[in-house]
mmCIF file of C-alpha atoms in Angstrom:
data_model
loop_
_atom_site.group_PDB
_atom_site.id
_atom_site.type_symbol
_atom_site.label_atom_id
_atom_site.label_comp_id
_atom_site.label_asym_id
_atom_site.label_seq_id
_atom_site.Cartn_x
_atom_site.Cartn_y
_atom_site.Cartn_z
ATOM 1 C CA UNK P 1 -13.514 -4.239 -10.210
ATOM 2 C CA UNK P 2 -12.311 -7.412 -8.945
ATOM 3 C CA UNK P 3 -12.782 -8.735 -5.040
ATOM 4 C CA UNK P 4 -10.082 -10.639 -3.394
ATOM 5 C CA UNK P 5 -9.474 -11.665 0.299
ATOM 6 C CA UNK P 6 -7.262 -9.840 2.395
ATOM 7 C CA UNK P 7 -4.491 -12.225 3.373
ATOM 8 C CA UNK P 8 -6.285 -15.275 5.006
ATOM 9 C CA UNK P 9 -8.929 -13.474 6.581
ATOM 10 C CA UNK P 10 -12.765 -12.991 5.054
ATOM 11 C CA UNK P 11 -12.737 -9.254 4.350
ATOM 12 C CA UNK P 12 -13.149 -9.142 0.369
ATOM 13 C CA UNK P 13 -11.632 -5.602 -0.439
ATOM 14 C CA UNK P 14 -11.651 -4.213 -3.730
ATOM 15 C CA UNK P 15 -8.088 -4.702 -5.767
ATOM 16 C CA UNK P 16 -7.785 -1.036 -6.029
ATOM 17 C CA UNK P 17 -7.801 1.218 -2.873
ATOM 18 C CA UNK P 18 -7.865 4.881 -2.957
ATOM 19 C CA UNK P 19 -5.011 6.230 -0.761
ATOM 20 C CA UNK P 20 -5.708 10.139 1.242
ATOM 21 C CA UNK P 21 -2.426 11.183 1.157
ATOM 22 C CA UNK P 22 -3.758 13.862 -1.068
ATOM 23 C CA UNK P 23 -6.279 15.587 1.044
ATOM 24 C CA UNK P 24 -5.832 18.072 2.862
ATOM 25 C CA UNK P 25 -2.526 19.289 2.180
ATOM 26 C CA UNK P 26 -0.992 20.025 5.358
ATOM 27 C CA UNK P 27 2.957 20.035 5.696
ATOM 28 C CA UNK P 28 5.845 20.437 3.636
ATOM 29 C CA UNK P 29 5.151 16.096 2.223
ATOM 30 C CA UNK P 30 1.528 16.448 1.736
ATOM 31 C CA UNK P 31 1.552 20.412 0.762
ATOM 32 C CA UNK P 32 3.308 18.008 -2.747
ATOM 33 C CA UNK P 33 1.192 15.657 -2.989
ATOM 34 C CA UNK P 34 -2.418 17.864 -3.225
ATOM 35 C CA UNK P 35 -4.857 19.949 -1.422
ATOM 36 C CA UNK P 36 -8.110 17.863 -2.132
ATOM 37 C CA UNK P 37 -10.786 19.821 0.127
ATOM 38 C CA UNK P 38 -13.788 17.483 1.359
ATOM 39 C CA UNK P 39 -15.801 18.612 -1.576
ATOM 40 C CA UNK P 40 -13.368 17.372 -3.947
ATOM 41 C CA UNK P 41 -12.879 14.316 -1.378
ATOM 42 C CA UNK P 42 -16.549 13.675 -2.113
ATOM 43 C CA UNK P 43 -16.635 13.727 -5.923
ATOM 44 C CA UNK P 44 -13.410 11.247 -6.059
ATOM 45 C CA UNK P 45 -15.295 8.599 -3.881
ATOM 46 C CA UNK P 46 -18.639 9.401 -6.160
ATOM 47 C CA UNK P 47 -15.856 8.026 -8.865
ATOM 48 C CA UNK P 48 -14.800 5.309 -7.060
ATOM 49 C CA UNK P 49 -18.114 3.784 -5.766
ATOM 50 C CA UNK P 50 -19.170 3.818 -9.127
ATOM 51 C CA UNK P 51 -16.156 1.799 -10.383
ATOM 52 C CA UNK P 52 -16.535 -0.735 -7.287
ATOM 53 C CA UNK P 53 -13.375 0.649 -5.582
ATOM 54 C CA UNK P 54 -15.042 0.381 -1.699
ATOM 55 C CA UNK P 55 -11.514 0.636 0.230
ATOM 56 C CA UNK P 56 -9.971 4.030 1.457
ATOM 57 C CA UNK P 57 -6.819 3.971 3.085
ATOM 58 C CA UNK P 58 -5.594 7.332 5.247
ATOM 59 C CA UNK P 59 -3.148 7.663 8.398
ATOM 60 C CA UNK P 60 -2.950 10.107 11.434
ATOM 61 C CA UNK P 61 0.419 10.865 9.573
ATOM 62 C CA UNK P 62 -1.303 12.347 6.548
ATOM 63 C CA UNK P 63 -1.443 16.322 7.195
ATOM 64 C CA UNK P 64 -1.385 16.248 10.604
ATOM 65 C CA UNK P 65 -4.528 14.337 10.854
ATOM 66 C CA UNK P 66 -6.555 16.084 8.668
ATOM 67 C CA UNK P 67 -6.487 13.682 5.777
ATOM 68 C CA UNK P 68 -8.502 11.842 7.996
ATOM 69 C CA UNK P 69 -11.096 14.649 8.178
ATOM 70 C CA UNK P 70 -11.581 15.093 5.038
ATOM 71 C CA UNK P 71 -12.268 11.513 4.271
ATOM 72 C CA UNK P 72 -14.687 11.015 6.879
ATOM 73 C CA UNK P 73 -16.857 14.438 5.571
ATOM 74 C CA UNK P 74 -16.607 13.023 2.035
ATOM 75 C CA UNK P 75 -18.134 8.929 3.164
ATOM 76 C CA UNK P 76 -20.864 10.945 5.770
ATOM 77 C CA UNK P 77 -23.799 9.024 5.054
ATOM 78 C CA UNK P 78 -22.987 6.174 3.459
ATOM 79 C CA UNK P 79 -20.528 4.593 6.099
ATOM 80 C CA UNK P 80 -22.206 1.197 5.113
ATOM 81 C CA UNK P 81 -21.001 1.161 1.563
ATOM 82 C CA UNK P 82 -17.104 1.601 2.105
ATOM 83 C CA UNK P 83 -14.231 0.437 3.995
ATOM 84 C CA UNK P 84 -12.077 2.564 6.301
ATOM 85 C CA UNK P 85 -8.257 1.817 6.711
ATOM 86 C CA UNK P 86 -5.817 3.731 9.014
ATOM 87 C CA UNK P 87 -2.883 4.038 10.285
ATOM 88 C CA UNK P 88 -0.778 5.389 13.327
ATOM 89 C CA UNK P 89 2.550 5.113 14.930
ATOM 90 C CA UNK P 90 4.364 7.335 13.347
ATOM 91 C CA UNK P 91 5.717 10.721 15.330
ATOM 92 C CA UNK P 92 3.328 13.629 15.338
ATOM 93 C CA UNK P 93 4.244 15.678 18.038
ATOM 94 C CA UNK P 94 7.017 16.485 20.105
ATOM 95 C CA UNK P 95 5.529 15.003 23.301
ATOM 96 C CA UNK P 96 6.739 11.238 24.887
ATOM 97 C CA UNK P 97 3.212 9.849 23.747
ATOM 98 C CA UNK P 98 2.925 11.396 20.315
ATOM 99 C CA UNK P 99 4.940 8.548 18.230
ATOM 100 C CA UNK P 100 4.697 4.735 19.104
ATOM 101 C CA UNK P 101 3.059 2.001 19.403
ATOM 102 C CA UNK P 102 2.540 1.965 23.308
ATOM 103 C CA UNK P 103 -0.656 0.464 24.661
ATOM 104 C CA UNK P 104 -1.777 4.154 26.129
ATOM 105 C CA UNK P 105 -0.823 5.509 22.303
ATOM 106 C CA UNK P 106 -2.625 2.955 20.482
ATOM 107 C CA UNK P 107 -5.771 3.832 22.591
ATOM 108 C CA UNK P 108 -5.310 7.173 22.168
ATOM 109 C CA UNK P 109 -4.738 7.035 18.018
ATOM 110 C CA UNK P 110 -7.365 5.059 18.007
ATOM 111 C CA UNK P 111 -9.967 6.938 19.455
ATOM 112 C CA UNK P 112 -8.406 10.476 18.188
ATOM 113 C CA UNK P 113 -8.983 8.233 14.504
ATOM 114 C CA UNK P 114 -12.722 7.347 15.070
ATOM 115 C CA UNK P 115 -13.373 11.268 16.354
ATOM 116 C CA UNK P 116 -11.656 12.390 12.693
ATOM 117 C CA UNK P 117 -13.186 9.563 10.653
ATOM 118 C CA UNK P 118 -16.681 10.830 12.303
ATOM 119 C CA UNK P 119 -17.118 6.796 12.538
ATOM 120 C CA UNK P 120 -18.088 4.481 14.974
ATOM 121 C CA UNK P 121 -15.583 1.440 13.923
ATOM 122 C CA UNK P 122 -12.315 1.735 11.581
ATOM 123 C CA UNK P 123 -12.825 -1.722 9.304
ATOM 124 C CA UNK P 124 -8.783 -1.853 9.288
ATOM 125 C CA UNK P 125 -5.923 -0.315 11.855
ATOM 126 C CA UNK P 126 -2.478 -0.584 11.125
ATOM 127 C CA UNK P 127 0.711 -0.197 12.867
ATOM 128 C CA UNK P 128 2.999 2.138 10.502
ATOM 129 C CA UNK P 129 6.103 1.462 11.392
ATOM 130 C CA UNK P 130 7.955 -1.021 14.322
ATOM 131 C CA UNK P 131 8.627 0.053 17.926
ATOM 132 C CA UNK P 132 11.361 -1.241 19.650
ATOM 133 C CA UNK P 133 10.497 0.146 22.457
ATOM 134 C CA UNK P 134 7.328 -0.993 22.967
ATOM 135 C CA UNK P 135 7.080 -5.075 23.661
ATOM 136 C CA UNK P 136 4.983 -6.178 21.163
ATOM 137 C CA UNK P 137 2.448 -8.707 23.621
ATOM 138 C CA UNK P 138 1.926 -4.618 25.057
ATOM 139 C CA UNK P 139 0.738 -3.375 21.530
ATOM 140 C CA UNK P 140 -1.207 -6.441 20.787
ATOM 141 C CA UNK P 141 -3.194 -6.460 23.798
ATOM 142 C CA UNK P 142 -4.458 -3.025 23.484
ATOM 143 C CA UNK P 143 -5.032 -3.626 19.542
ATOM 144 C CA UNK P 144 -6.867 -7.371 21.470
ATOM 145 C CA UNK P 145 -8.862 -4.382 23.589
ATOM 146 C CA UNK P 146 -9.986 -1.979 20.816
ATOM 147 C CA UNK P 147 -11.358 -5.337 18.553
ATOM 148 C CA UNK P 148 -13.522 -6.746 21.525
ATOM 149 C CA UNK P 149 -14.876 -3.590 22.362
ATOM 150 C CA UNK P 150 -15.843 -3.425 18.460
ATOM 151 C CA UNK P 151 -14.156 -0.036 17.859
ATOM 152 C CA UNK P 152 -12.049 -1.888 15.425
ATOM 153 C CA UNK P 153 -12.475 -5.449 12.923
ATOM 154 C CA UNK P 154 -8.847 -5.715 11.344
ATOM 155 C CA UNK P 155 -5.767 -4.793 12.089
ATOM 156 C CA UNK P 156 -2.610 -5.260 10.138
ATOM 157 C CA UNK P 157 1.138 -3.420 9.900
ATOM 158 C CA UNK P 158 2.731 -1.009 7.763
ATOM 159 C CA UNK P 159 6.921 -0.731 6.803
ATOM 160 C CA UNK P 160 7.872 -4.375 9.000
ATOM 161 C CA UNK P 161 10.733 -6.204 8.582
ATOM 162 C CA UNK P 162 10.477 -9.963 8.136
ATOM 163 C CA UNK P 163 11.686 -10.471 11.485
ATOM 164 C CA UNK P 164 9.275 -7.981 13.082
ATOM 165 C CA UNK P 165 5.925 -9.219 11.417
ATOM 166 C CA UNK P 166 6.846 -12.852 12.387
ATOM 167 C CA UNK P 167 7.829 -11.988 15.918
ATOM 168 C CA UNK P 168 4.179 -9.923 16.159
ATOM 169 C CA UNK P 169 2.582 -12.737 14.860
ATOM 170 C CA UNK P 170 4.007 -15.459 16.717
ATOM 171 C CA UNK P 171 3.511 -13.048 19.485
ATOM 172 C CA UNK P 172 -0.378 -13.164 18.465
ATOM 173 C CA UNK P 173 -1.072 -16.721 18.463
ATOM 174 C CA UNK P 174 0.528 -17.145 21.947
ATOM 175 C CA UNK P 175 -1.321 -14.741 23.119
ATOM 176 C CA UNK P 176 -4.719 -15.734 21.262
ATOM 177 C CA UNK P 177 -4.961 -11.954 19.800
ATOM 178 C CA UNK P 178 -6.134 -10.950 16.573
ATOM 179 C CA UNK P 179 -3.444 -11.765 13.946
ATOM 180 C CA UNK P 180 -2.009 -8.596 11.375
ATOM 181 C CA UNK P 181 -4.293 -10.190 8.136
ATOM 182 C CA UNK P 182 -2.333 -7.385 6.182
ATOM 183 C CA UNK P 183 0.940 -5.607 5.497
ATOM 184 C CA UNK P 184 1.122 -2.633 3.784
ATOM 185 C CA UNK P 185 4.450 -2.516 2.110
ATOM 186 C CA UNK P 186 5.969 -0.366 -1.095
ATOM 187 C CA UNK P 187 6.251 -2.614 -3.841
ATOM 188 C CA UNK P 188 6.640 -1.540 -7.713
ATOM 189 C CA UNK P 189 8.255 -2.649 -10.774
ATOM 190 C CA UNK P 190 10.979 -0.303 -9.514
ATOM 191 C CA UNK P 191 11.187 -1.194 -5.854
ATOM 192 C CA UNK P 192 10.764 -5.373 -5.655
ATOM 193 C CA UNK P 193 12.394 -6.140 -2.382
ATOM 194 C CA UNK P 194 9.124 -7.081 -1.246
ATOM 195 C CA UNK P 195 9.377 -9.983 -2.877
ATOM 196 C CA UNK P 196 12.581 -11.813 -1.020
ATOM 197 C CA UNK P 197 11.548 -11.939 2.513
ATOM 198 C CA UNK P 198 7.768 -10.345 2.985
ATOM 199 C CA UNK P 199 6.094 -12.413 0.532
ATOM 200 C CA UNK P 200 7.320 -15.322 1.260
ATOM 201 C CA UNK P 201 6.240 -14.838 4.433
ATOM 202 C CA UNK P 202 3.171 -13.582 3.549
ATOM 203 C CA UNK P 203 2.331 -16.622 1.587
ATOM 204 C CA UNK P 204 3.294 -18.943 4.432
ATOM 205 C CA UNK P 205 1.215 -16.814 7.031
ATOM 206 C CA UNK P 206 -1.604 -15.645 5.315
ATOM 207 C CA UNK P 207 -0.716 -12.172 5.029
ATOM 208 C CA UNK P 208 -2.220 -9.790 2.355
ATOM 209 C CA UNK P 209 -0.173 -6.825 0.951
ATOM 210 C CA UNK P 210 -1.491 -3.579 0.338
ATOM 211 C CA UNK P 211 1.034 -2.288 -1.888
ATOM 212 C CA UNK P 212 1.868 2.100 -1.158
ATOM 213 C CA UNK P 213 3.379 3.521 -4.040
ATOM 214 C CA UNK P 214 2.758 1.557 -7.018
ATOM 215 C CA UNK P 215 4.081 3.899 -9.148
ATOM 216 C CA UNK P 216 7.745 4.324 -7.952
ATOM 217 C CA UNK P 217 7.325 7.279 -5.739
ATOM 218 C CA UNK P 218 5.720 8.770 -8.912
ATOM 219 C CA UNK P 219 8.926 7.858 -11.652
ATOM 220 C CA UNK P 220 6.485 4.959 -13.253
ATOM 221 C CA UNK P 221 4.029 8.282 -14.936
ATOM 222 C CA UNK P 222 5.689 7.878 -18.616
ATOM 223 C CA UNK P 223 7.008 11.604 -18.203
ATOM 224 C CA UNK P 224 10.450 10.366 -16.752
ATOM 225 C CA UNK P 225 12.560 9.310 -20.031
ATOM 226 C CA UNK P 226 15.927 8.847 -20.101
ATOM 227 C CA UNK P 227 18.038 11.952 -21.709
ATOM 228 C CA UNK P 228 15.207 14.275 -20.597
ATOM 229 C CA UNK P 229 15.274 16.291 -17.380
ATOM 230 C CA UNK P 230 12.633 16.139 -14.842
ATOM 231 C CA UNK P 231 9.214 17.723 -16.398
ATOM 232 C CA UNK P 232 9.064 21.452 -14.510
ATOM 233 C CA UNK P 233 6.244 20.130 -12.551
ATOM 234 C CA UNK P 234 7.235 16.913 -11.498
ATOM 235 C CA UNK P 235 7.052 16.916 -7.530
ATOM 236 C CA UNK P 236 10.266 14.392 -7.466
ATOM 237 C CA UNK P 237 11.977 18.020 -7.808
ATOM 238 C CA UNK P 238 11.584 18.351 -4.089
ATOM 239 C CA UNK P 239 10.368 15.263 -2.394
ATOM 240 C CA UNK P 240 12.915 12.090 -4.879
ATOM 241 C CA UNK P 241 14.651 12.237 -1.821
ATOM 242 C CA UNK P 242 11.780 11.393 0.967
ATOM 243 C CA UNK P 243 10.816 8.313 -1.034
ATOM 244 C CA UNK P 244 12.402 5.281 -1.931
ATOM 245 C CA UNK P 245 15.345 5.501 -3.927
ATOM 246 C CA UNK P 246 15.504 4.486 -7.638
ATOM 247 C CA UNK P 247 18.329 3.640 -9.706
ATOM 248 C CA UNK P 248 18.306 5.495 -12.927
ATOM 249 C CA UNK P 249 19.092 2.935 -15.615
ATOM 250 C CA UNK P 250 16.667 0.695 -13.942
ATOM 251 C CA UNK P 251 14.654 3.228 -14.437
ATOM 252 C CA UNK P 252 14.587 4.244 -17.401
ATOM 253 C CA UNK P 253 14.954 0.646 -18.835
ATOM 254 C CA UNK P 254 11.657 -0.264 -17.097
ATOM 255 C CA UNK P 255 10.008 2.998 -18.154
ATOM 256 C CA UNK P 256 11.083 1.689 -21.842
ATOM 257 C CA UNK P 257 9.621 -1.625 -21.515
ATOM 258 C CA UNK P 258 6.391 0.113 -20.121
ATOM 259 C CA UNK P 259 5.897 2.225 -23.155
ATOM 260 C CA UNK P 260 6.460 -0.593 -25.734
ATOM 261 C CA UNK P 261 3.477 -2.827 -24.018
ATOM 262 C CA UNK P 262 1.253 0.344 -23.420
ATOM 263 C CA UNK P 263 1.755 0.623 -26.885
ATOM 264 C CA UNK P 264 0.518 -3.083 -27.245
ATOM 265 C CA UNK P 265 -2.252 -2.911 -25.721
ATOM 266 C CA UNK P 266 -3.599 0.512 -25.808
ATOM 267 C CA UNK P 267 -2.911 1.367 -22.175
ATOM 268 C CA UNK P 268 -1.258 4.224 -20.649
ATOM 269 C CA UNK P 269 2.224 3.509 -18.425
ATOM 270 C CA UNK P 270 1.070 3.511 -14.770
ATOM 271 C CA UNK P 271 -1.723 1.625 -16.557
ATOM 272 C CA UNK P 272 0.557 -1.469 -17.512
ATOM 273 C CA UNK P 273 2.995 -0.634 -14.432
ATOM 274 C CA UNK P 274 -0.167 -1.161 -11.806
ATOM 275 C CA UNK P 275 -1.724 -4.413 -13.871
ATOM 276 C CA UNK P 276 1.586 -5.862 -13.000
ATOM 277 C CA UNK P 277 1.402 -5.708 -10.026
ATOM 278 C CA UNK P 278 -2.183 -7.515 -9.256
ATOM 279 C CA UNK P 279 -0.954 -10.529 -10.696
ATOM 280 C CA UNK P 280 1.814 -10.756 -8.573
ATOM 281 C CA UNK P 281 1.069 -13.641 -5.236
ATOM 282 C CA UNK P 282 -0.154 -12.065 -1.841
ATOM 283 C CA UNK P 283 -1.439 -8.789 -3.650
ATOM 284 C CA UNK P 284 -4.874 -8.350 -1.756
ATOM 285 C CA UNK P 285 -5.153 -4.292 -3.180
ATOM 286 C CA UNK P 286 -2.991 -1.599 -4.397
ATOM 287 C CA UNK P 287 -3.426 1.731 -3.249
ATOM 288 C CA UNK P 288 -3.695 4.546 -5.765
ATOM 289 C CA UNK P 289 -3.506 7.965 -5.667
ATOM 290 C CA UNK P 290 -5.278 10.825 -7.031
ATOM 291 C CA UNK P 291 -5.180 14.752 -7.401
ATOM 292 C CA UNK P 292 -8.003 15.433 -9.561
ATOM 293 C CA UNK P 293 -11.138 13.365 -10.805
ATOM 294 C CA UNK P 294 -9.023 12.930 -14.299
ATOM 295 C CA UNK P 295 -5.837 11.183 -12.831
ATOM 296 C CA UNK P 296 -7.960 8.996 -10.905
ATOM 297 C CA UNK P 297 -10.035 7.532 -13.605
ATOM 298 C CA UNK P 298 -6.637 6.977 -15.271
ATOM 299 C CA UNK P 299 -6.061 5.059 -12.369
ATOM 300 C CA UNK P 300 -9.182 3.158 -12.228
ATOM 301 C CA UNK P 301 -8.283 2.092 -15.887
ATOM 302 C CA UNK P 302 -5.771 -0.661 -14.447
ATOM 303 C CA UNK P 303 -7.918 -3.084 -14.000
ATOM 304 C CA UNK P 304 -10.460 -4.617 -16.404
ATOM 305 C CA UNK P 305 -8.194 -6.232 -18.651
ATOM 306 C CA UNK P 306 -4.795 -8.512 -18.200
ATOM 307 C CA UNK P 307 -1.459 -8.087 -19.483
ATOM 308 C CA UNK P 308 -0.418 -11.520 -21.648
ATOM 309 C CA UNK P 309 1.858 -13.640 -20.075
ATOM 310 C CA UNK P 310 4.774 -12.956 -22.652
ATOM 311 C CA UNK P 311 4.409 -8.960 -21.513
ATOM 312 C CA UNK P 312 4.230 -10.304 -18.109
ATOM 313 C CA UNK P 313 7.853 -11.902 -18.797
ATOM 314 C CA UNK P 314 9.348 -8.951 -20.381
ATOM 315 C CA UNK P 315 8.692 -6.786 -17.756
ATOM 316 C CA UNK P 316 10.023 -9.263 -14.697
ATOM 317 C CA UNK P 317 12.954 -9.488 -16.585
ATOM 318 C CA UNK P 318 13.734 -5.748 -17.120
ATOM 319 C CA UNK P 319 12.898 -5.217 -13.340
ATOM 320 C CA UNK P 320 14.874 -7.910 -12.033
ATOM 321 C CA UNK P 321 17.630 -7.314 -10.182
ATOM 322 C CA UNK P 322 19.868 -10.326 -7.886
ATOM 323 C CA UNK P 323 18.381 -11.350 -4.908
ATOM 324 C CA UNK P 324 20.229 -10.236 -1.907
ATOM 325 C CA UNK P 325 22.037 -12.720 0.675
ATOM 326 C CA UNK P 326 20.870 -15.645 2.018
ATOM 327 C CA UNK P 327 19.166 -16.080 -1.494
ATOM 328 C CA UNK P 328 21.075 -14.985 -4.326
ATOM 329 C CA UNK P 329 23.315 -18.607 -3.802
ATOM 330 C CA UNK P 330 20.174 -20.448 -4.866
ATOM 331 C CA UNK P 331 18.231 -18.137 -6.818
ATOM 332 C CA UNK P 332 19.107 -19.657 -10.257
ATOM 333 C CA UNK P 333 18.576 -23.133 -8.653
ATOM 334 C CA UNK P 334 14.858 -24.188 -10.220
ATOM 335 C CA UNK P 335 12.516 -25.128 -7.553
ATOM 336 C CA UNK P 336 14.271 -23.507 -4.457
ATOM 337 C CA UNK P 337 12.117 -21.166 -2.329
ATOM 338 C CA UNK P 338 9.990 -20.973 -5.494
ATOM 339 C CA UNK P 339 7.122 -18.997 -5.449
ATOM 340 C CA UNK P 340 3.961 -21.362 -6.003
ATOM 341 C CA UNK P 341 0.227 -19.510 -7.651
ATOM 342 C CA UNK P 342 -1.105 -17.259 -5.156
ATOM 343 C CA UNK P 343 -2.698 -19.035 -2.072
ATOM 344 C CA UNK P 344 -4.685 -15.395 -2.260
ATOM 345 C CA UNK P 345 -6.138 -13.292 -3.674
ATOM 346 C CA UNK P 346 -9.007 -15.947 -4.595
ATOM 347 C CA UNK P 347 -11.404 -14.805 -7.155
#
């Protein structure tokens, strides 16, 4: 396992993360995605320790908060040796305080965060989503408030627009406040809009992605092939239309290209699909998933080795699709808006 900086900050995080979505269970979303109990929590980060993967990413979001739970029983007594990411913002309650990024809901999340994490300090807090309603110098100060009183050492934003992380930032120098070192966006050879506005951006401010999803919402497994129905127990049955949508001749043409260079180099699908994406510029981590001990060590198999940069080629060019307006006038144009080698990850 390789180390890279999160965007221009010094906090070295592993370039796989292990995303809690699946513990717990809770809710009609999560109920989908696994029931991983904290003594099945505690044997996956056993794995991932052992494979160097230090960086666990959950959200209040994630079964009602007990995703959260369950991670912090599994790291009990070896807070030292990993890194805790959240996130809040998102609704989860009915009430006027329960969704937002308010100063008096930030505190709150916060706190309600450190009591399920059993922790005395999160190492990352993110916003997950924009609030209009809330002025942004409001939600900064509070996150300014939670990272003097050393209850926090990151924070960072999930789902922004362009506009929105620029505004928060510019927002954050003004006001000397901690800067968002990270954005954790979905990003997959599937799903690259990513790449026209947010990296950019991230390149020019110094702000790491964490990349949710890697896999296409799940489509990027090998088992969806083109003239062959859904596998019986796919989860895309019920939740294709809570994720990101996916065109299905992109799909299955990228899917295609997948399988020829697993073949190549004696890796399995997601394996190529997630190696792809660590070479691409601003990728600080990408968060994986995992049900069982098995499809985690799958995971973990990603990294180690590097795709050539012919492969490399073959699959941009299946994924690609035209860049949308302002861009797609100069995208053929060589040297406009190009893309120079990573300012980070460094090695």
């Amino acid at each position: 396992m390789r180390y890279r900086t999160l965007g221009a900050s010094g906090l070295r995080v592993p370039e796989l993360s292990l995303g809690t979505g699946t513990f717990a269970g809770h809710g009609p979303l999560f109920s989908e995605w696994g029931g991983t109990d904290a003594d099945q929590a505690r044997r996956l980060v056993d794995i991932s320790l052992e494979a160097g993967l230090t960086l666990f990413d959950s959200a209040d979001a994630y079964s009602d908060g007990a995703a959260e739970e369950v991670l912090g029983a599994a790291v009990k007594g070896r807070r030292d040796e990993v890194l805790l990411s959240t996130k809040f913002g998102l609704p989860t309650g009915e009430g006027p305080q329960d969704a937002g990024t308010s100063r008096s809901r930030i505190i709150r999340a916060a706190e309600d965060a450190l009591r399920r994490l059993d922790t005395d300090h999160i190492d990352l807090l993110q916003l997950h989503g924009f609030d209009a309603g809330t002025p942004v110098e409001e939600g900064l100060s509070a996150l300014d408030t939670l990272v003097r009183d050393g209850k926090v050492r990151y924070v960072g934003v999930s789902n922004f627009a362009g506009w929105q992380l620029m505004k928060s930032l510019a927002a954050a120098d003004r006001l000397h406040a901690p800067r968002h070192i990270v954005h954790q966006v979905y990003y997959s050879l599937v799903g690259r809009d990513y790449e026209w506005e947010l990296m950019p951006l991230g390149l020019d401010q110094g702000v790491g992605a964490m990349v949710w999803s890697p896999l296409g919402w799940g489509r990027l497994t090998g088992k969806v092939r083109r003239g062959r129905p859904l596998p019986e127990r796919s989860r895309l049955h019920r939740t294709a239309e809570l994720g990101p949508p996916v065109d299905d001749e992109l799909l299955y043409d990228v899917v295609e290209a997948l399988d020829e260079i697993a073949g190549e180099v004696g890796r399995s699908v997601p394996q190529v699909a997630i190696n792809w994406l660590l070479r691409r510029p601003t990728v600080s981590s990408v968060i994986i998933g995992a049900r069982d001990e098995a499809q985690l060590r799958e995971n973990l198999g990603a990294v180690g080795w590097e795709l050539t940069p012919a492969q490399v080629a073959r699959l941009d060019a299946v994924s690609h699709r035209p860049a949308p307006y302002p861009r797609f006038p100069y995208e053929r144009q060589e040297g406009f808006a190009r893309l120079d080698p990573p300012l980070f990850p460094r090695p």
